[in-house]
């Protein structure tokens, strides 16, 4: 298991020096400043690689940019509208440039409009730490009353819609603005600038696009890019929907094992793979993460290891981001499944026998509470997660356990 860490580039408040002291082996990054649909040029890629390679005092970090997260897939590609063919051509050009620069793993997602969605970006835990949380009732209040999406009330259980109405009635204007800001924060590139009207016009574009059609568009996209990835020696890996159920009436097609199976089988190439995000998938009670790792095994090219505590039983429900070893996913069993797959790959002689993972998200603890880095990406909270995961890996791989074949 290769210990990687997400870096948002020069604007990230967590530095290359910080991640080195956390014991990181490789960097996950993206060129967030390049508009979706445009080509990532060799020059821009090289510029980011150079930044990853140095510490603050100019000495070499020894780290390399190893995983791209994400090479964004445009809304046009997802809808097959407008410039979608040009965007696929640009995606392929970027993939060639990344491979030429030595980068082999590319993560992307296929969620319409939204990327990840939370209602609270700094929810206080009893010990004073904060974490990200998705509260279904707050989300319903946003959808039904703030966004005022036609038909929204019918998409929630009646009791949730009723409670959302009561909660909305008690909200001040500042509460409403804060909730809307949190929800739109997960919109790619949106953070500060997305208005409710922007959201409405994006949603209108997807009106009546069925999950089957969206899945078909995803398979069309993969039929174009995966053969080239295979030829180049690039491993593509799709990130799941977060949370893994439908929101705002939008179709979502990467929420379950069956969803993954459908697209992996439709474009049956090793290069067409999975980002197994335990935190996103784990927000749904019917996703068995260790089992998914065992079954999707040879197609898993990247791992996001984190945990969530589900606060209700339903498929669609509230949850918050737990400590890495807390929450609903049995992290020891999941890591054991990863190590088994790595041993199998080594025995087969596969060059990609070491799967990159990152301690995905972390709670804000200690100095994180003042630093206020990118929500979900604190320095100490992630360091703690990485250290705990590293402990499990080390223990499970130790000969004293008799696990090494
Ligand atoms: C959130 C992330 C996602 C992820 C993309 C991958 O913290 O896990 O934004 O990077 O969905 O395409």
Coordinates of N, CA, C and O in Angstrom, one line a residue, residues 6 14 18 26 30 78 151 157 170 214 223 241 250 293 324 357 360 384 388:
X6 N -3.2 14.1 -0.5 CA -3.7 15.1 -1.4 C -3.1 16.4 -1.2 O -3.1 16.9 -0.1
X14 N -1.7 23.4 3.7 CA -0.9 22.3 4.2 C 0.3 22.1 3.2 O 0.0 21.9 2.0
X18 N 4.9 19.7 5.5 CA 4.0 19.1 6.4 C 3.8 17.6 6.1 O 3.8 16.7 6.9
X26 N 4.0 9.6 -1.6 CA 3.7 10.1 -2.9 C 2.5 11.1 -2.8 O 1.8 11.1 -1.9
X30 N -4.0 17.9 -8.6 CA -4.7 18.2 -9.8 C -4.5 19.6 -10.2 O -4.1 20.5 -9.3
X78 N -21.0 14.4 -19.6 CA -22.0 13.6 -18.9 C -23.4 13.7 -19.6 O -24.2 12.8 -19.6
X151 N -41.1 19.8 -6.8 CA -41.2 18.3 -6.5 C -40.2 17.8 -5.5 O -40.2 16.6 -5.2
X157 N -38.6 11.1 2.7 CA -39.6 10.5 3.5 C -40.5 11.6 4.1 O -39.9 12.7 4.4
X170 N -37.6 27.9 11.6 CA -36.9 28.5 12.8 C -35.5 29.1 12.3 O -34.8 29.6 13.2
X214 N -27.6 8.2 -18.3 CA -26.3 8.7 -17.8 C -25.3 7.5 -17.8 O -24.1 7.7 -18.2
X223 N -15.5 4.0 -23.3 CA -15.2 3.3 -24.5 C -14.2 4.1 -25.3 O -13.4 3.5 -26.1
X241 N -20.1 8.1 -6.0 CA -20.9 9.3 -5.7 C -20.8 9.5 -4.2 O -20.7 8.6 -3.4
X250 N -31.1 14.4 -9.3 CA -30.1 14.1 -10.3 C -29.9 12.6 -10.4 O -29.9 12.0 -9.4
X293 N -13.8 -4.8 -1.9 CA -12.4 -4.8 -2.2 C -12.0 -6.2 -2.7 O -11.3 -6.4 -3.7
X324 N -10.7 7.6 11.5 CA -10.4 6.6 10.5 C -10.8 5.2 10.9 O -11.2 4.4 10.1
X357 N -3.0 4.7 -1.7 CA -4.2 5.0 -0.9 C -3.8 6.4 -0.3 O -2.7 6.8 -0.1
X360 N -8.1 9.6 3.5 CA -9.1 10.6 2.9 C -9.8 11.4 4.0 O -10.4 10.8 4.8
X384 N -3.1 12.0 11.7 CA -3.5 11.0 12.7 C -4.1 9.8 12.0 O -3.8 8.6 12.3
X388 N -2.7 5.9 12.0 CA -3.5 4.7 12.4 C -3.6 3.7 11.3 O -3.4 2.5 11.6

